[in-house]
Amino acid sequence: MFGSVVVGVGTAGFVRIRDMLAPLPSSAAEKLSVKGFISRRTLEEQQGVKQITVEDALRRDDIKVAFVCTENAAHEENIRTFLEAGKHVCVEYPMAMTHKTAVDLWDLAQEKGVVLHEEHIELLTADFKQLKKDIAGKKLEEGSLHFTGGPLKPGFGFPAFSGIARLTWLVDLFGELSVTAASMEEDQENKYMKMTTQLMTKEQKPLTWIEERGPGLPRVKNINFCFDSCTMTQLPPAAREPVGLFMQDLVLFSQKLLGQVPRDQLHAERHRVLHCLELADRIQQLSQQGQGSAQDA
Ligand code: NAD
């Protein structure tokens, strides 16, 4: 069994505890057992699980795994602390706020011989799986993905990182990308922001990615993908799956702990994660330079 601790008990942390208390029957997730949670606040038991200190979690031999479910800005420090102590880590996306940090953390995990896993539930949704099936074999001409949502709480970072799920969709659908331009509009007083990014596929087809957040904006992904044979303007309807998204991710992470995930798959995943973070770095750089075009930089 892999005794685990959950760090940060917001939405994601709550679900991690819930899922470990009732893992998918006959799945690898049954090998995890939650031993406690860590919070900066002093809290009562959560779902019957006790609060423990970081020091306790690091010291205890029966705790082998940490789930890092804090706001994004605290991921790096938490991951590093647990990896240094030889614990496996599952972190909610994004792993870190720079590409270089993620490379360092992954190297550290390798040096310590432990698993470092970044959750990507957006790749596990029924609509994404259906979308991927539907576009298989089609040739992209151009496309856009426009995400809208409410304002983010502090500590979630630059939108290219907090919105890495959307970028990951584009990379998973269309392969490696490059950034040709990026800009950012922000009205802090009104909690409004809009990041617009121009991307290019390896086949030199343009993609636009927009992250727009503000009070009252619905949480929606608008797509417009033009292919050689058709245009898609809506996500395909897909039936809800019986196994929850975080549970699917928990099973994957547990399989990694048990050495059941093929090396090629692990390599491809690491490559995709680092590629997306590298793009996010570049988008942030270009947006903050204010001039926006990669050719000028
Ligand atoms: P949230 O604001 O609900 O929770 C964050 C929590 O962690 C807060 O309660 C905060 O008090 C606590 N926290 C922060 N630093 C801490 C520390 N050092 N020790 C203990 N507690 C600490 O946010 P969330 O939605 O749960 O998101 C958490 C992470 O999960 C983020 O990285 C986010 O990108 C990722 N994520 C969330 C979802 C989701 O559906 N909510 C989906 C995918 C990824």
Tab-separated table of C-alpha atoms and ligand atoms in Angstrom:
chain	number	residue	atom	x	y	z
A	1	MET	CA	0.000	0.000	0.000
A	2	PHE	CA	1.059	3.589	-0.668
A	3	GLY	CA	0.194	5.803	2.296
A	4	SER	CA	-0.596	9.316	1.065
A	5	VAL	CA	-0.971	12.880	2.236
A	6	VAL	CA	-3.019	15.589	0.530
A	7	VAL	CA	-1.510	19.091	0.580
A	8	GLY	CA	-4.095	21.857	0.206
A	9	VAL	CA	-7.763	21.118	0.746
A	10	GLY	CA	-9.674	23.217	-1.765
A	11	THR	CA	-11.813	21.720	-4.528
A	12	ALA	CA	-9.130	19.387	-5.888
A	13	GLY	CA	-7.811	18.370	-2.454
A	14	PHE	CA	-11.323	17.463	-1.288
A	15	VAL	CA	-11.835	15.217	-4.336
A	16	ARG	CA	-8.454	13.519	-3.839
A	17	ILE	CA	-9.375	12.590	-0.268
A	18	ARG	CA	-12.846	11.435	-1.359
A	19	ASP	CA	-11.451	9.269	-4.168
A	20	MET	CA	-8.798	7.634	-1.993
A	21	LEU	CA	-11.432	6.797	0.607
A	22	ALA	CA	-13.538	5.059	-2.056
A	23	PRO	CA	-11.215	3.999	-4.904
A	24	LEU	CA	-12.484	2.440	-8.096
A	25	PRO	CA	-12.972	-1.250	-7.221
A	26	SER	CA	-10.383	-3.652	-8.650
A	27	SER	CA	-8.250	-0.777	-9.936
A	28	ALA	CA	-4.663	0.199	-9.089
A	29	ALA	CA	-6.104	3.113	-7.062
A	30	GLU	CA	-6.959	0.609	-4.324
A	31	LYS	CA	-3.237	0.594	-3.516
A	32	LEU	CA	-3.450	4.170	-2.165
A	33	SER	CA	-4.589	4.969	1.338
A	34	VAL	CA	-4.945	8.487	2.675
A	35	LYS	CA	-3.107	9.020	5.980
A	36	GLY	CA	-3.687	12.727	6.484
A	37	PHE	CA	-3.899	16.176	4.972
A	38	ILE	CA	-1.790	19.306	5.289
A	39	SER	CA	-3.150	22.820	5.371
A	40	ARG	CA	-1.878	26.232	6.364
A	41	ARG	CA	-5.143	26.662	8.190
A	42	THR	CA	-5.970	24.677	11.320
A	43	LEU	CA	-8.884	22.515	10.251
A	44	GLU	CA	-11.100	19.836	11.700
A	45	GLU	CA	-11.067	16.333	10.286
A	46	GLN	CA	-11.941	16.309	6.587
A	47	GLN	CA	-14.099	13.340	5.560
A	48	GLY	CA	-12.775	11.576	8.651
A	49	VAL	CA	-9.116	12.277	7.751
A	50	LYS	CA	-6.846	14.111	10.221
A	51	GLN	CA	-4.652	17.146	9.663
A	52	ILE	CA	-0.925	16.471	10.071
A	53	THR	CA	2.153	18.693	9.806
A	54	VAL	CA	4.535	18.760	6.847
A	55	GLU	CA	7.334	17.598	9.166
A	56	ASP	CA	5.267	14.609	10.218
A	57	ALA	CA	4.449	13.684	6.639
A	58	LEU	CA	8.106	13.918	5.620
A	59	ARG	CA	9.284	11.854	8.573
A	60	ARG	CA	6.704	9.069	8.490
A	61	ASP	CA	7.731	5.880	6.712
A	62	ASP	CA	4.129	4.892	6.093
A	63	ILE	CA	3.649	8.021	3.948
A	64	LYS	CA	5.124	7.433	0.536
A	65	VAL	CA	3.068	9.805	-1.622
A	66	ALA	CA	2.052	13.484	-1.622
A	67	PHE	CA	-0.802	15.007	-3.614
A	68	VAL	CA	-0.084	18.692	-4.218
A	69	CYS	CA	-3.459	20.422	-4.549
A	70	THR	CA	-2.594	23.981	-3.520
A	71	GLU	CA	-2.860	27.101	-5.643
A	72	ASN	CA	-0.330	27.046	-8.503
A	73	ALA	CA	2.173	29.461	-6.949
A	74	ALA	CA	2.829	26.989	-4.104
A	75	HIS	CA	3.341	23.904	-6.290
A	76	GLU	CA	7.103	24.196	-6.792
A	77	GLU	CA	7.997	24.460	-3.123
A	78	ASN	CA	5.677	21.639	-2.105
A	79	ILE	CA	6.814	19.303	-4.884
A	80	ARG	CA	10.486	19.971	-4.111
A	81	THR	CA	10.020	19.352	-0.383
A	82	PHE	CA	8.375	15.965	-0.912
A	83	LEU	CA	10.681	14.822	-3.715
A	84	GLU	CA	13.735	15.710	-1.601
A	85	ALA	CA	12.328	13.426	1.106
A	86	GLY	CA	12.021	10.578	-1.435
A	87	LYS	CA	8.207	10.690	-1.680
A	88	HIS	CA	6.269	10.201	-4.922
A	89	VAL	CA	4.320	13.295	-5.996
A	90	CYS	CA	1.079	13.805	-7.886
A	91	VAL	CA	0.534	17.492	-8.661
A	92	GLU	CA	-2.557	19.128	-10.105
A	93	TYR	CA	-1.751	21.040	-13.310
A	94	PRO	CA	0.243	23.145	-13.912
A	95	MET	CA	3.271	21.541	-12.305
A	96	ALA	CA	5.177	24.806	-12.130
A	97	MET	CA	5.173	28.423	-13.234
A	98	THR	CA	8.195	28.113	-15.537
A	99	HIS	CA	9.496	25.476	-17.917
A	100	LYS	CA	12.916	25.454	-16.239
A	101	THR	CA	11.406	24.708	-12.828
A	102	ALA	CA	9.489	21.740	-14.256
A	103	VAL	CA	12.679	20.356	-15.859
A	104	ASP	CA	14.519	20.708	-12.518
A	105	LEU	CA	11.708	18.996	-10.628
A	106	TRP	CA	11.565	16.135	-13.088
A	107	ASP	CA	15.334	15.694	-12.868
A	108	LEU	CA	15.052	15.648	-9.083
A	109	ALA	CA	12.340	12.961	-9.234
A	110	GLN	CA	14.555	10.859	-11.472
A	111	GLU	CA	17.549	11.311	-9.170
A	112	LYS	CA	15.423	10.212	-6.197
A	113	GLY	CA	13.894	7.306	-8.128
A	114	VAL	CA	10.304	8.406	-7.476
A	115	VAL	CA	7.272	9.141	-9.631
A	116	LEU	CA	6.340	12.741	-10.461
A	117	HIS	CA	2.933	12.896	-12.094
A	118	GLU	CA	1.051	15.953	-13.368
A	119	GLU	CA	-2.726	15.532	-13.441
A	120	HIS	CA	-4.403	16.453	-16.751
A	121	ILE	CA	-8.093	15.677	-16.285
A	122	GLU	CA	-8.979	17.774	-19.346
A	123	LEU	CA	-7.563	14.990	-21.527
A	124	LEU	CA	-9.844	12.483	-19.809
A	125	THR	CA	-13.178	14.227	-20.399
A	126	ALA	CA	-15.730	12.452	-22.587
A	127	ASP	CA	-16.043	15.472	-24.917
A	128	PHE	CA	-12.298	15.651	-25.468
A	129	LYS	CA	-12.036	11.919	-26.183
A	130	GLN	CA	-14.899	12.265	-28.679
A	131	LEU	CA	-13.344	15.361	-30.280
A	132	LYS	CA	-10.058	13.522	-30.726
A	133	LYS	CA	-11.844	10.607	-32.398
A	134	ASP	CA	-13.860	12.952	-34.642
A	135	ILE	CA	-10.861	14.859	-35.981
A	136	ALA	CA	-8.642	11.816	-36.525
A	137	GLY	CA	-7.471	11.732	-40.142
A	138	LYS	CA	-8.655	15.288	-40.920
A	139	LYS	CA	-6.180	17.923	-42.063
A	140	LEU	CA	-6.309	21.195	-40.163
A	141	GLU	CA	-6.295	24.418	-42.194
A	142	GLU	CA	-6.747	26.818	-39.298
A	143	GLY	CA	-8.485	26.957	-35.958
A	144	SER	CA	-9.258	28.711	-32.727
A	145	LEU	CA	-10.009	27.814	-29.134
A	146	HIS	CA	-11.586	30.573	-27.063
A	147	PHE	CA	-12.033	29.880	-23.359
A	148	THR	CA	-14.110	32.123	-21.124
A	149	GLY	CA	-14.572	31.855	-17.377
A	150	GLY	CA	-14.875	33.755	-14.125
A	151	PRO	CA	-11.941	35.591	-12.527
A	152	LEU	CA	-9.268	33.417	-10.897
A	153	LYS	CA	-8.276	33.666	-7.261
A	154	PRO	CA	-4.782	35.044	-6.490
A	155	GLY	CA	-1.882	32.584	-6.748
A	156	PHE	CA	-2.979	30.886	-9.967
A	157	GLY	CA	-0.456	32.783	-12.098
A	158	PHE	CA	-0.197	34.002	-15.685
A	159	PRO	CA	-3.078	32.703	-17.882
A	160	ALA	CA	-0.782	30.689	-20.162
A	161	PHE	CA	-0.032	28.585	-17.041
A	162	SER	CA	-3.395	28.627	-15.258
A	163	GLY	CA	-4.982	27.812	-18.633
A	164	ILE	CA	-2.465	25.109	-19.564
A	165	ALA	CA	-5.382	22.652	-19.925
A	166	ARG	CA	-6.521	24.451	-23.100
A	167	LEU	CA	-2.983	24.571	-24.508
A	168	THR	CA	-2.621	20.864	-23.715
A	169	TRP	CA	-5.795	20.169	-25.715
A	170	LEU	CA	-4.339	21.943	-28.743
A	171	VAL	CA	-0.997	20.127	-28.476
A	172	ASP	CA	-2.677	16.762	-27.967
A	173	LEU	CA	-4.944	17.352	-30.980
A	174	PHE	CA	-2.545	18.992	-33.425
A	175	GLY	CA	0.985	18.079	-32.300
A	176	GLU	CA	3.882	20.323	-31.333
A	177	LEU	CA	3.282	24.028	-31.787
A	178	SER	CA	5.278	27.221	-31.917
A	179	VAL	CA	4.234	30.660	-30.695
A	180	THR	CA	4.160	33.414	-33.305
A	181	ALA	CA	2.540	36.189	-31.261
A	182	ALA	CA	0.920	36.825	-27.898
A	183	SER	CA	-0.716	39.750	-26.186
A	184	MET	CA	-2.515	40.466	-22.959
A	185	GLU	CA	-5.281	42.914	-22.124
A	186	GLU	CA	-5.937	43.462	-18.458
A	187	ASP	CA	-8.257	45.591	-16.371
A	188	GLN	CA	-7.327	44.664	-12.817
A	189	GLU	CA	-9.907	46.953	-11.228
A	190	ASN	CA	-12.698	45.074	-13.003
A	191	LYS	CA	-11.005	41.664	-12.636
A	192	TYR	CA	-11.006	41.295	-16.431
A	193	MET	CA	-8.267	39.801	-18.610
A	194	LYS	CA	-7.879	38.520	-22.134
A	195	MET	CA	-4.814	36.726	-23.430
A	196	THR	CA	-4.623	36.203	-27.194
A	197	THR	CA	-2.023	33.839	-28.595
A	198	GLN	CA	-1.138	32.977	-32.180
A	199	LEU	CA	0.281	29.497	-32.590
A	200	MET	CA	1.558	27.547	-35.577
A	201	THR	CA	1.492	23.800	-36.180
A	202	LYS	CA	4.493	21.971	-37.638
A	203	GLU	CA	2.577	21.985	-40.952
A	204	GLN	CA	2.481	25.801	-40.738
A	205	LYS	CA	-1.251	25.989	-40.012
A	206	PRO	CA	-2.340	28.821	-37.712
A	207	LEU	CA	-4.182	28.333	-34.422
A	208	THR	CA	-5.508	31.073	-32.152
A	209	TRP	CA	-5.832	30.467	-28.407
A	210	ILE	CA	-7.748	32.967	-26.286
A	211	GLU	CA	-8.169	32.891	-22.493
A	212	GLU	CA	-10.705	35.438	-21.345
A	213	ARG	CA	-11.806	35.831	-17.743
A	214	GLY	CA	-14.057	38.292	-16.022
A	215	PRO	CA	-17.029	38.517	-13.667
A	216	GLY	CA	-20.121	36.904	-15.162
A	217	LEU	CA	-18.327	35.201	-18.057
A	218	PRO	CA	-19.639	31.642	-18.463
A	219	ARG	CA	-17.168	28.757	-18.194
A	220	VAL	CA	-17.168	27.718	-21.851
A	221	LYS	CA	-14.784	26.508	-24.547
A	222	ASN	CA	-15.661	27.807	-28.024
A	223	ILE	CA	-13.972	26.018	-30.866
A	224	ASN	CA	-13.688	26.741	-34.553
A	225	PHE	CA	-11.566	24.218	-36.405
A	226	CYS	CA	-11.427	24.352	-40.217
A	227	PHE	CA	-10.290	21.132	-41.836
A	228	ASP	CA	-9.796	20.236	-45.494
A	229	SER	CA	-13.133	18.381	-45.413
A	230	CYS	CA	-15.329	20.245	-42.883
A	231	THR	CA	-15.541	22.889	-40.168
A	232	MET	CA	-16.259	22.145	-36.513
A	233	THR	CA	-17.766	24.911	-34.441
A	234	GLN	CA	-19.070	22.887	-31.525
A	235	LEU	CA	-17.720	20.252	-29.203
A	236	PRO	CA	-19.243	16.901	-30.130
A	237	PRO	CA	-21.894	15.614	-27.749
A	238	ALA	CA	-20.512	12.837	-25.573
A	239	ALA	CA	-22.170	10.734	-22.898
A	240	ARG	CA	-20.873	11.245	-19.369
A	241	GLU	CA	-18.574	8.415	-18.328
A	242	PRO	CA	-19.255	6.362	-15.206
A	243	VAL	CA	-15.767	6.905	-13.721
A	244	GLY	CA	-15.028	10.477	-12.573
A	245	LEU	CA	-12.157	12.446	-14.077
A	246	PHE	CA	-10.037	12.683	-10.934
A	247	MET	CA	-10.617	8.966	-10.333
A	248	GLN	CA	-9.371	8.171	-13.839
A	249	ASP	CA	-6.290	10.237	-13.078
A	250	LEU	CA	-5.854	8.489	-9.714
A	251	VAL	CA	-5.862	5.126	-11.468
A	252	LEU	CA	-3.218	6.334	-13.941
A	253	PHE	CA	-1.004	7.703	-11.148
A	254	SER	CA	-1.363	4.451	-9.164
A	255	GLN	CA	-0.413	2.454	-12.246
A	256	LYS	CA	2.739	4.574	-12.491
A	257	LEU	CA	3.519	3.832	-8.835
A	258	LEU	CA	3.136	0.128	-9.563
A	259	GLY	CA	5.381	0.333	-12.636
A	260	GLN	CA	2.500	-0.642	-14.927
A	261	VAL	CA	2.787	2.264	-17.383
A	262	PRO	CA	5.023	1.591	-20.400
A	263	ARG	CA	8.230	3.603	-20.623
A	264	ASP	CA	7.230	5.056	-24.036
A	265	GLN	CA	4.008	6.430	-22.602
A	266	LEU	CA	5.838	8.015	-19.660
A	267	HIS	CA	8.352	9.564	-22.021
A	268	ALA	CA	5.650	10.932	-24.344
A	269	GLU	CA	3.759	12.389	-21.385
A	270	ARG	CA	6.834	14.127	-19.970
A	271	HIS	CA	7.643	15.457	-23.429
A	272	ARG	CA	4.107	16.862	-23.860
A	273	VAL	CA	4.024	18.437	-20.395
A	274	LEU	CA	7.396	20.136	-20.859
A	275	HIS	CA	6.524	21.279	-24.387
A	276	CYS	CA	3.334	22.937	-23.118
A	277	LEU	CA	5.181	24.646	-20.275
A	278	GLU	CA	7.833	25.864	-22.702
A	279	LEU	CA	5.099	27.357	-24.906
A	280	ALA	CA	3.493	28.941	-21.828
A	281	ASP	CA	6.833	30.523	-20.900
A	282	ARG	CA	7.176	31.968	-24.406
A	283	ILE	CA	3.594	33.272	-24.398
A	284	GLN	CA	4.162	34.999	-21.074
A	285	GLN	CA	7.431	36.491	-22.296
A	286	LEU	CA	5.882	37.856	-25.507
A	287	SER	CA	2.762	39.157	-23.764
A	288	GLN	CA	4.796	40.946	-21.147
A	289	GLN	CA	7.187	42.439	-23.679
A	290	GLY	CA	4.087	44.086	-25.026
A	291	GLN	CA	5.229	43.941	-28.654
A	292	GLY	CA	3.720	40.546	-29.186
A	293	SER	CA	5.439	39.139	-32.254
A	294	ALA	CA	7.975	36.310	-32.105
A	295	GLN	CA	9.681	37.633	-35.245
A	296	ASP	CA	10.482	40.915	-33.468
A	297	ALA	CA	11.913	39.258	-30.373
B	1	NAD	P1	-8.880	26.007	-4.456
B	1	NAD	O1	-8.645	27.469	-4.354
B	1	NAD	O2	-10.234	25.434	-4.275
B	1	NAD	O3	-7.899	25.259	-3.462
B	1	NAD	C1	-6.587	25.611	-3.189
B	1	NAD	C2	-6.458	25.302	-1.724
B	1	NAD	O4	-5.198	25.003	-1.258
B	1	NAD	C3	-6.990	26.471	-0.886
B	1	NAD	O5	-7.950	25.968	-0.016
B	1	NAD	C4	-5.761	26.939	-0.115
B	1	NAD	O6	-6.101	27.445	1.137
B	1	NAD	C5	-4.983	25.682	-0.002
B	1	NAD	N1	-3.539	25.873	0.158
B	1	NAD	C6	-2.773	26.667	-0.540
B	1	NAD	N2	-1.477	26.556	-0.143
B	1	NAD	C7	-1.440	25.641	0.837
B	1	NAD	C8	-0.392	25.069	1.667
B	1	NAD	N3	0.869	25.438	1.544
B	1	NAD	N4	-0.739	24.134	2.566
B	1	NAD	C9	-1.995	23.781	2.680
B	1	NAD	N5	-3.017	24.296	1.962
B	1	NAD	C10	-2.747	25.215	1.042
B	1	NAD	O7	-8.283	25.550	-5.853
B	1	NAD	P2	-8.509	24.152	-6.600
B	1	NAD	O8	-9.537	24.316	-7.639
B	1	NAD	O9	-8.617	23.053	-5.630
B	1	NAD	O10	-7.139	24.072	-7.378
B	1	NAD	C11	-5.986	23.529	-6.766
B	1	NAD	C12	-5.065	23.049	-7.860
B	1	NAD	O11	-5.731	22.070	-8.642
B	1	NAD	C13	-4.614	24.126	-8.834
B	1	NAD	O12	-3.294	23.870	-9.182
B	1	NAD	C14	-5.510	23.928	-10.042
B	1	NAD	O13	-4.890	24.374	-11.229
B	1	NAD	C15	-5.638	22.411	-10.005
B	1	NAD	N6	-6.805	21.874	-10.701
B	1	NAD	C16	-8.052	22.068	-10.202
B	1	NAD	C17	-9.140	21.525	-10.854
B	1	NAD	C18	-10.553	21.692	-10.335
B	1	NAD	O14	-11.449	21.124	-10.949
B	1	NAD	N7	-10.763	22.401	-9.246
B	1	NAD	C19	-8.952	20.800	-12.037
B	1	NAD	C20	-7.683	20.596	-12.503
B	1	NAD	C21	-6.611	21.136	-11.829
